[in-house]
PDB file of C-alpha atoms in Angstrom:
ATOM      1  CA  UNK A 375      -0.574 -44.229 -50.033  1.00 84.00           C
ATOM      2  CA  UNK A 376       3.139 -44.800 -49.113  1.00 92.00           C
ATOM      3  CA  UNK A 377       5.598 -45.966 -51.477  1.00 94.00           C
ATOM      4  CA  UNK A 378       7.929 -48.484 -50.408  1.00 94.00           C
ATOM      5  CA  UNK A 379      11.798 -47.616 -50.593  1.00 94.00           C
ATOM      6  CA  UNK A 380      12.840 -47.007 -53.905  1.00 96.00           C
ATOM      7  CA  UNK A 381      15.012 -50.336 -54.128  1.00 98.00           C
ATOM      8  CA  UNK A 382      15.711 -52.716 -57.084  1.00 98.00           C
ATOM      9  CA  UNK A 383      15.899 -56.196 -57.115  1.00 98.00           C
ATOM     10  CA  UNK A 384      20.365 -55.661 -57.210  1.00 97.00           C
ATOM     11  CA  UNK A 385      19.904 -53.555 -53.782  1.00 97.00           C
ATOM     12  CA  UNK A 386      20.326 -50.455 -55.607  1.00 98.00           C
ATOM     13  CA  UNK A 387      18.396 -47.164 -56.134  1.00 98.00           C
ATOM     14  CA  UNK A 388      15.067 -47.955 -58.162  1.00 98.00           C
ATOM     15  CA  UNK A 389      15.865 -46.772 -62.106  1.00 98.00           C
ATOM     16  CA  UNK A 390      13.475 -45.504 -63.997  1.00 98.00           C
ATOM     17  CA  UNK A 391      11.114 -47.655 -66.230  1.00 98.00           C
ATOM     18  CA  UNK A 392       9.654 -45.476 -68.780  1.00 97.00           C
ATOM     19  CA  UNK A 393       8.288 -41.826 -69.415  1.00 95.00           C
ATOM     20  CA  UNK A 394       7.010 -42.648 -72.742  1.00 93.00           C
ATOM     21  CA  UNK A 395       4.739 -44.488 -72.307  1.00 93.00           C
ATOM     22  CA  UNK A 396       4.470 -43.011 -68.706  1.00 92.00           C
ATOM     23  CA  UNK A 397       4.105 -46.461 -66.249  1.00 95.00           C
ATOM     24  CA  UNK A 398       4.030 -47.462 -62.460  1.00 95.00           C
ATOM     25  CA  UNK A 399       1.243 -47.800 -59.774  1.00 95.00           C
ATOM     26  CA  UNK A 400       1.511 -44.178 -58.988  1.00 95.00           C
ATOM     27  CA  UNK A 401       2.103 -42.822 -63.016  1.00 93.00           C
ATOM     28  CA  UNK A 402       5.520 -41.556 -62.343  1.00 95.00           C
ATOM     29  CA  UNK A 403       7.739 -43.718 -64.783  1.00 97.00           C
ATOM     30  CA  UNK A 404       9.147 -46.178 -61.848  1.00 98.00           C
ATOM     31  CA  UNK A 405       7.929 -49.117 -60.708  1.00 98.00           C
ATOM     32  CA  UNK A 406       6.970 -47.921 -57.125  1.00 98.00           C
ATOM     33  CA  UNK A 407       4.943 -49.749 -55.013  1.00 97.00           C
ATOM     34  CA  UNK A 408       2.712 -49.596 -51.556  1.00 97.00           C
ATOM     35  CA  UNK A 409       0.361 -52.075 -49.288  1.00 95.00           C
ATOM     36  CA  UNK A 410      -2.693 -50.180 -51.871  1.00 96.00           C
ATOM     37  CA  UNK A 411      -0.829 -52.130 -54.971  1.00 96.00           C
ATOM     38  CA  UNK A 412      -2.620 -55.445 -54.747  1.00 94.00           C
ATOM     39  CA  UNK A 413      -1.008 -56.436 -58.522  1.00 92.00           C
ATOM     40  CA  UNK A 414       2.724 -55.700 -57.243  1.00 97.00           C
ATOM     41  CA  UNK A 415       3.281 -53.984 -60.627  1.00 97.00           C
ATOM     42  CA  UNK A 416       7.193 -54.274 -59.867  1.00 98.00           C
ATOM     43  CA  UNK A 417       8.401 -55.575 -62.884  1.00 98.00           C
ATOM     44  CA  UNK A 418      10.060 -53.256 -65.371  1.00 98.00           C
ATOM     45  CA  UNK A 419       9.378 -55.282 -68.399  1.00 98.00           C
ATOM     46  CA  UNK A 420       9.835 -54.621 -72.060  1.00 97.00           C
ATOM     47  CA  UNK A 421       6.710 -55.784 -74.413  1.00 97.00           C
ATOM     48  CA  UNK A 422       7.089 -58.073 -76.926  1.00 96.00           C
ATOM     49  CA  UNK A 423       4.342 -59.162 -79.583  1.00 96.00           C
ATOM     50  CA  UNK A 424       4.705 -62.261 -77.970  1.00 96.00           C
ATOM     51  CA  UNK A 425       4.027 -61.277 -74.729  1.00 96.00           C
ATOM     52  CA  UNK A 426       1.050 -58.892 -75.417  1.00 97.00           C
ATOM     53  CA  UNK A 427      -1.204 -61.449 -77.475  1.00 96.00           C
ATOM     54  CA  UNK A 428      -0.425 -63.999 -74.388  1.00 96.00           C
ATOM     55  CA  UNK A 429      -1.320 -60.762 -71.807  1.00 94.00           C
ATOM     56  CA  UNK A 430      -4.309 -60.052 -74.107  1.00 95.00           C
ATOM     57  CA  UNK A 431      -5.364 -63.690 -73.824  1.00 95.00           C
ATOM     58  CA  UNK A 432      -5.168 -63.939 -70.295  1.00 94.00           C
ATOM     59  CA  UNK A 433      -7.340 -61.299 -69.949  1.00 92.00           C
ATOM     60  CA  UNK A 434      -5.570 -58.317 -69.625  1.00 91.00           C
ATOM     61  CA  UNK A 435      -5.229 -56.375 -72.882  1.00 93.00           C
ATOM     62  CA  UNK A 436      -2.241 -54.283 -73.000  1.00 94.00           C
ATOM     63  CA  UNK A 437      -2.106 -52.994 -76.703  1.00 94.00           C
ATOM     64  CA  UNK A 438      -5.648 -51.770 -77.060  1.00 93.00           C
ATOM     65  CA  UNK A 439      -5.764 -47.749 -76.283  1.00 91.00           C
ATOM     66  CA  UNK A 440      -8.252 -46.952 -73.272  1.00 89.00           C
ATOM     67  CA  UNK A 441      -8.863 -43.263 -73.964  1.00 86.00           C
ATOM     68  CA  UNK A 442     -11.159 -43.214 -70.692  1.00 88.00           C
ATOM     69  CA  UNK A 443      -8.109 -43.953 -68.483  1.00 79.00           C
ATOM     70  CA  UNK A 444      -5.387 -42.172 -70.534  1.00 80.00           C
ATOM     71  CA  UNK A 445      -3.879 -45.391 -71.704  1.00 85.00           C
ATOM     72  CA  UNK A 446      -2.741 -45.170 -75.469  1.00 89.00           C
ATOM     73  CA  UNK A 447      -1.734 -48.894 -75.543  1.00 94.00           C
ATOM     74  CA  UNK A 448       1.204 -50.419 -75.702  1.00 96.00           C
ATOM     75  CA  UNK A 449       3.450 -52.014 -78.287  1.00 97.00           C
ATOM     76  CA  UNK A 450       6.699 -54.215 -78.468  1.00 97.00           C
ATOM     77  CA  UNK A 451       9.663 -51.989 -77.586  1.00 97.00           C
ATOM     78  CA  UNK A 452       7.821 -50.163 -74.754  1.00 97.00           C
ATOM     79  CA  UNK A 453       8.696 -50.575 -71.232  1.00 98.00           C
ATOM     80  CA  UNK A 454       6.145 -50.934 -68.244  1.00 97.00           C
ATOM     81  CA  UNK A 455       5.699 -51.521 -65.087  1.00 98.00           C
ATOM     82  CA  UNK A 456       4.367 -55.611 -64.813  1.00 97.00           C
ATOM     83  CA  UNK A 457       2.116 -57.429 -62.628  1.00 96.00           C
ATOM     84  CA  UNK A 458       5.093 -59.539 -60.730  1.00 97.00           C
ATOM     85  CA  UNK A 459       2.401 -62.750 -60.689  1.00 96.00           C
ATOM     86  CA  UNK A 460       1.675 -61.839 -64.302  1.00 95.00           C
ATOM     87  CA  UNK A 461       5.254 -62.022 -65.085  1.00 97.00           C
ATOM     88  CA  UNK A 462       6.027 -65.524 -63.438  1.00 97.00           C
ATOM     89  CA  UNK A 463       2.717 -66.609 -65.227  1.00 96.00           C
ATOM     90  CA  UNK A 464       3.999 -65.263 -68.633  1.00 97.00           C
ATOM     91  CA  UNK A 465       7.784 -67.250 -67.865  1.00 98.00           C
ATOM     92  CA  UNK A 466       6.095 -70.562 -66.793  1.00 97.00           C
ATOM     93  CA  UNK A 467       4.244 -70.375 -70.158  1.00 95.00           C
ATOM     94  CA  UNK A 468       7.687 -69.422 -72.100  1.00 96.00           C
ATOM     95  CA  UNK A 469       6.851 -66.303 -73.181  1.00 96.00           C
ATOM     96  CA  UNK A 470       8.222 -63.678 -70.507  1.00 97.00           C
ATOM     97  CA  UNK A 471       9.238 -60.658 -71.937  1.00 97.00           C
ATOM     98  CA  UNK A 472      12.999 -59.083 -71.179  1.00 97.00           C
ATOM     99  CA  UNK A 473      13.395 -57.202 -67.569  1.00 98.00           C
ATOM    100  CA  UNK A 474      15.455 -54.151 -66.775  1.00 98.00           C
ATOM    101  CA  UNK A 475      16.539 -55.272 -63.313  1.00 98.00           C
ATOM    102  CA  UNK A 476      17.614 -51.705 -62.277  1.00 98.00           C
ATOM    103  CA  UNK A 477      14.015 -50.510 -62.780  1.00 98.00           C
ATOM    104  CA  UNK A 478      12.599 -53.904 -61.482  1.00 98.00           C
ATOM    105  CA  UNK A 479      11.567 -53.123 -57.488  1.00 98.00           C
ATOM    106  CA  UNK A 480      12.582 -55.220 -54.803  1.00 98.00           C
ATOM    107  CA  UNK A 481       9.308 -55.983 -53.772  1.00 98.00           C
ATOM    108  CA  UNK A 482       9.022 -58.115 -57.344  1.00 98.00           C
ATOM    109  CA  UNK A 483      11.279 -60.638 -54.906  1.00 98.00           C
ATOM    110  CA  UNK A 484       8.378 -61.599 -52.780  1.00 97.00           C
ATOM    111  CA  UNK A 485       7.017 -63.433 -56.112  1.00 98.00           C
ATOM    112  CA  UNK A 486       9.521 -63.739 -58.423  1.00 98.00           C
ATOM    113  CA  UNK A 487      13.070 -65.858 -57.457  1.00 98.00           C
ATOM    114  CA  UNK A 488      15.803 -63.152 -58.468  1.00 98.00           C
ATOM    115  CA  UNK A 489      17.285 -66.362 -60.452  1.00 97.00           C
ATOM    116  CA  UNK A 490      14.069 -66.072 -62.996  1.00 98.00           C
ATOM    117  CA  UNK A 491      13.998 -62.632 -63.337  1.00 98.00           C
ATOM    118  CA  UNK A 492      18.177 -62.890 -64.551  1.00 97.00           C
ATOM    119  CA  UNK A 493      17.033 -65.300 -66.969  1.00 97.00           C
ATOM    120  CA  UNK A 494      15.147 -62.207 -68.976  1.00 97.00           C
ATOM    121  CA  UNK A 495      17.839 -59.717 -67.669  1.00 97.00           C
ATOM    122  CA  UNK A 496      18.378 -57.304 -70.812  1.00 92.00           C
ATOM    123  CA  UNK A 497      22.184 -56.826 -69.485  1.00 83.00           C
ATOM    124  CA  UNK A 498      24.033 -59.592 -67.996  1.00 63.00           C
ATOM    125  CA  UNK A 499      23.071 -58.537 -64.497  1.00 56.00           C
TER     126      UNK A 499
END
Protein backbone atom coordinates (compact mmCIF):
# COMPACT_ATOMS: atom_id res chain seq x y z
CA UNK A 1 0.00 0.00 0.00
CA UNK A 2 1.25 3.59 -0.72
CA UNK A 3 0.46 6.41 1.37
CA UNK A 4 -0.47 9.50 -0.22
CA UNK A 5 1.74 12.71 0.56
CA UNK A 6 1.62 13.57 3.98
CA UNK A 7 -0.48 16.90 3.35
CA UNK A 8 -3.20 18.62 5.47
CA UNK A 9 -6.14 20.18 4.44
CA UNK A 10 -3.96 24.06 5.08
CA UNK A 11 -1.23 22.65 2.45
CA UNK A 12 1.03 21.88 5.17
CA UNK A 13 2.95 18.83 6.52
CA UNK A 14 0.32 16.19 7.91
CA UNK A 15 0.39 16.63 12.08
CA UNK A 16 -0.05 14.02 14.05
CA UNK A 17 -3.54 12.81 15.30
CA UNK A 18 -3.04 10.73 18.26
CA UNK A 19 -0.63 8.05 19.87
CA UNK A 20 -2.89 7.36 22.65
CA UNK A 21 -5.23 5.99 21.47
CA UNK A 22 -2.92 4.99 18.50
CA UNK A 23 -5.26 5.92 15.07
CA UNK A 24 -4.94 6.07 11.17
CA UNK A 25 -5.47 3.53 8.28
CA UNK A 26 -1.99 2.30 8.68
CA UNK A 27 -1.87 2.49 12.96
CA UNK A 28 0.78 5.08 13.02
CA UNK A 29 -1.00 8.09 14.85
CA UNK A 30 -1.64 10.22 11.43
CA UNK A 31 -4.29 10.23 9.34
CA UNK A 32 -2.49 8.71 6.23
CA UNK A 33 -4.19 7.48 3.49
CA UNK A 34 -3.83 5.22 0.07
CA UNK A 35 -6.17 3.95 -3.05
CA UNK A 36 -6.55 0.51 -0.29
CA UNK A 37 -8.49 3.14 2.21
CA UNK A 38 -11.99 2.81 0.81
CA UNK A 39 -13.41 4.85 4.22
CA UNK A 40 -10.91 7.92 3.57
CA UNK A 41 -10.29 7.90 7.35
CA UNK A 42 -8.76 11.57 6.88
CA UNK A 43 -10.38 13.33 9.44
CA UNK A 44 -8.52 14.04 12.66
CA UNK A 45 -11.50 14.36 14.84
CA UNK A 46 -11.91 14.68 18.55
CA UNK A 47 -14.89 12.39 20.14
CA UNK A 48 -17.51 13.77 21.85
CA UNK A 49 -20.38 11.80 23.79
CA UNK A 50 -22.40 13.30 21.33
CA UNK A 51 -20.78 12.14 18.51
CA UNK A 52 -20.10 8.49 19.64
CA UNK A 53 -23.85 7.54 20.60
CA UNK A 54 -24.76 9.12 16.96
CA UNK A 55 -21.50 6.90 15.44
CA UNK A 56 -22.79 3.98 17.57
CA UNK A 57 -26.25 4.45 16.09
CA UNK A 58 -25.27 4.57 12.69
CA UNK A 59 -23.73 1.51 12.99
CA UNK A 60 -20.35 1.93 13.76
CA UNK A 61 -19.58 1.62 17.47
CA UNK A 62 -16.64 3.53 18.49
CA UNK A 63 -16.66 3.31 22.41
CA UNK A 64 -17.10 -0.41 22.82
CA UNK A 65 -13.42 -2.15 23.31
CA UNK A 66 -12.75 -4.89 20.49
CA UNK A 67 -10.03 -6.88 22.24
CA UNK A 68 -9.84 -9.15 18.95
CA UNK A 69 -8.58 -6.17 16.90
CA UNK A 70 -6.63 -4.29 19.63
CA UNK A 71 -9.19 -1.57 19.87
CA UNK A 72 -9.76 -0.45 23.61
CA UNK A 73 -12.60 1.96 22.61
CA UNK A 74 -12.82 5.27 22.55
CA UNK A 75 -14.14 8.08 24.70
CA UNK A 76 -14.83 11.94 24.47
CA UNK A 77 -11.46 13.73 24.58
CA UNK A 78 -9.71 11.19 22.30
CA UNK A 79 -8.60 11.99 18.92
CA UNK A 80 -8.96 9.66 15.75
CA UNK A 81 -8.63 9.34 12.54
CA UNK A 82 -12.60 9.74 10.90
CA UNK A 83 -14.35 8.30 8.08
CA UNK A 84 -14.41 11.78 5.88
CA UNK A 85 -18.22 10.59 4.62
CA UNK A 86 -18.87 9.73 8.26
CA UNK A 87 -17.87 13.11 9.25
CA UNK A 88 -20.07 15.14 6.68
CA UNK A 89 -22.87 12.62 7.75
CA UNK A 90 -22.29 13.42 11.50
CA UNK A 91 -22.28 17.64 10.49
CA UNK A 92 -25.46 17.36 8.30
CA UNK A 93 -27.10 15.75 11.38
CA UNK A 94 -25.54 18.61 13.82
CA UNK A 95 -23.52 16.65 15.74
CA UNK A 96 -19.87 16.74 14.13
CA UNK A 97 -17.32 16.53 16.51
CA UNK A 98 -14.25 19.32 16.61
CA UNK A 99 -11.32 18.77 13.81
CA UNK A 100 -7.62 19.40 14.18
CA UNK A 101 -7.07 20.68 10.65
CA UNK A 102 -3.24 20.20 10.87
CA UNK A 103 -3.77 16.45 11.40
CA UNK A 104 -6.84 16.45 9.00
CA UNK A 105 -5.30 15.01 5.37
CA UNK A 106 -5.86 16.65 2.26
CA UNK A 107 -7.47 13.91 0.76
CA UNK A 108 -10.56 14.66 3.46
CA UNK A 109 -11.08 17.62 0.57
CA UNK A 110 -12.37 15.24 -1.99
CA UNK A 111 -15.55 14.88 0.47
CA UNK A 112 -15.57 17.40 2.79
CA UNK A 113 -15.70 21.45 1.53
CA UNK A 114 -12.62 22.93 3.56
CA UNK A 115 -15.44 25.65 4.57
CA UNK A 116 -17.26 22.71 6.79
CA UNK A 117 -14.42 21.29 8.17
CA UNK A 118 -13.40 25.27 9.61
CA UNK A 119 -16.70 25.30 11.05
CA UNK A 120 -15.40 22.43 13.74
CA UNK A 121 -11.78 23.84 13.51
CA UNK A 122 -10.49 23.52 17.28
CA UNK A 123 -8.16 26.76 16.50
CA UNK A 124 -9.36 29.48 14.40
CA UNK A 125 -7.71 28.02 11.33
Amino acid sequence: MMKRPAINVLDGMLEECSRDPLTGFFRDGHCNTCAEDAGSHTVCAVMTAEFLAYSAYVGNDLSTPRLEFNFAGLKPGDHWCLCAARFLQAHDEGCAPKVNLAATHKDALEIVPLKVLREHSLTNN
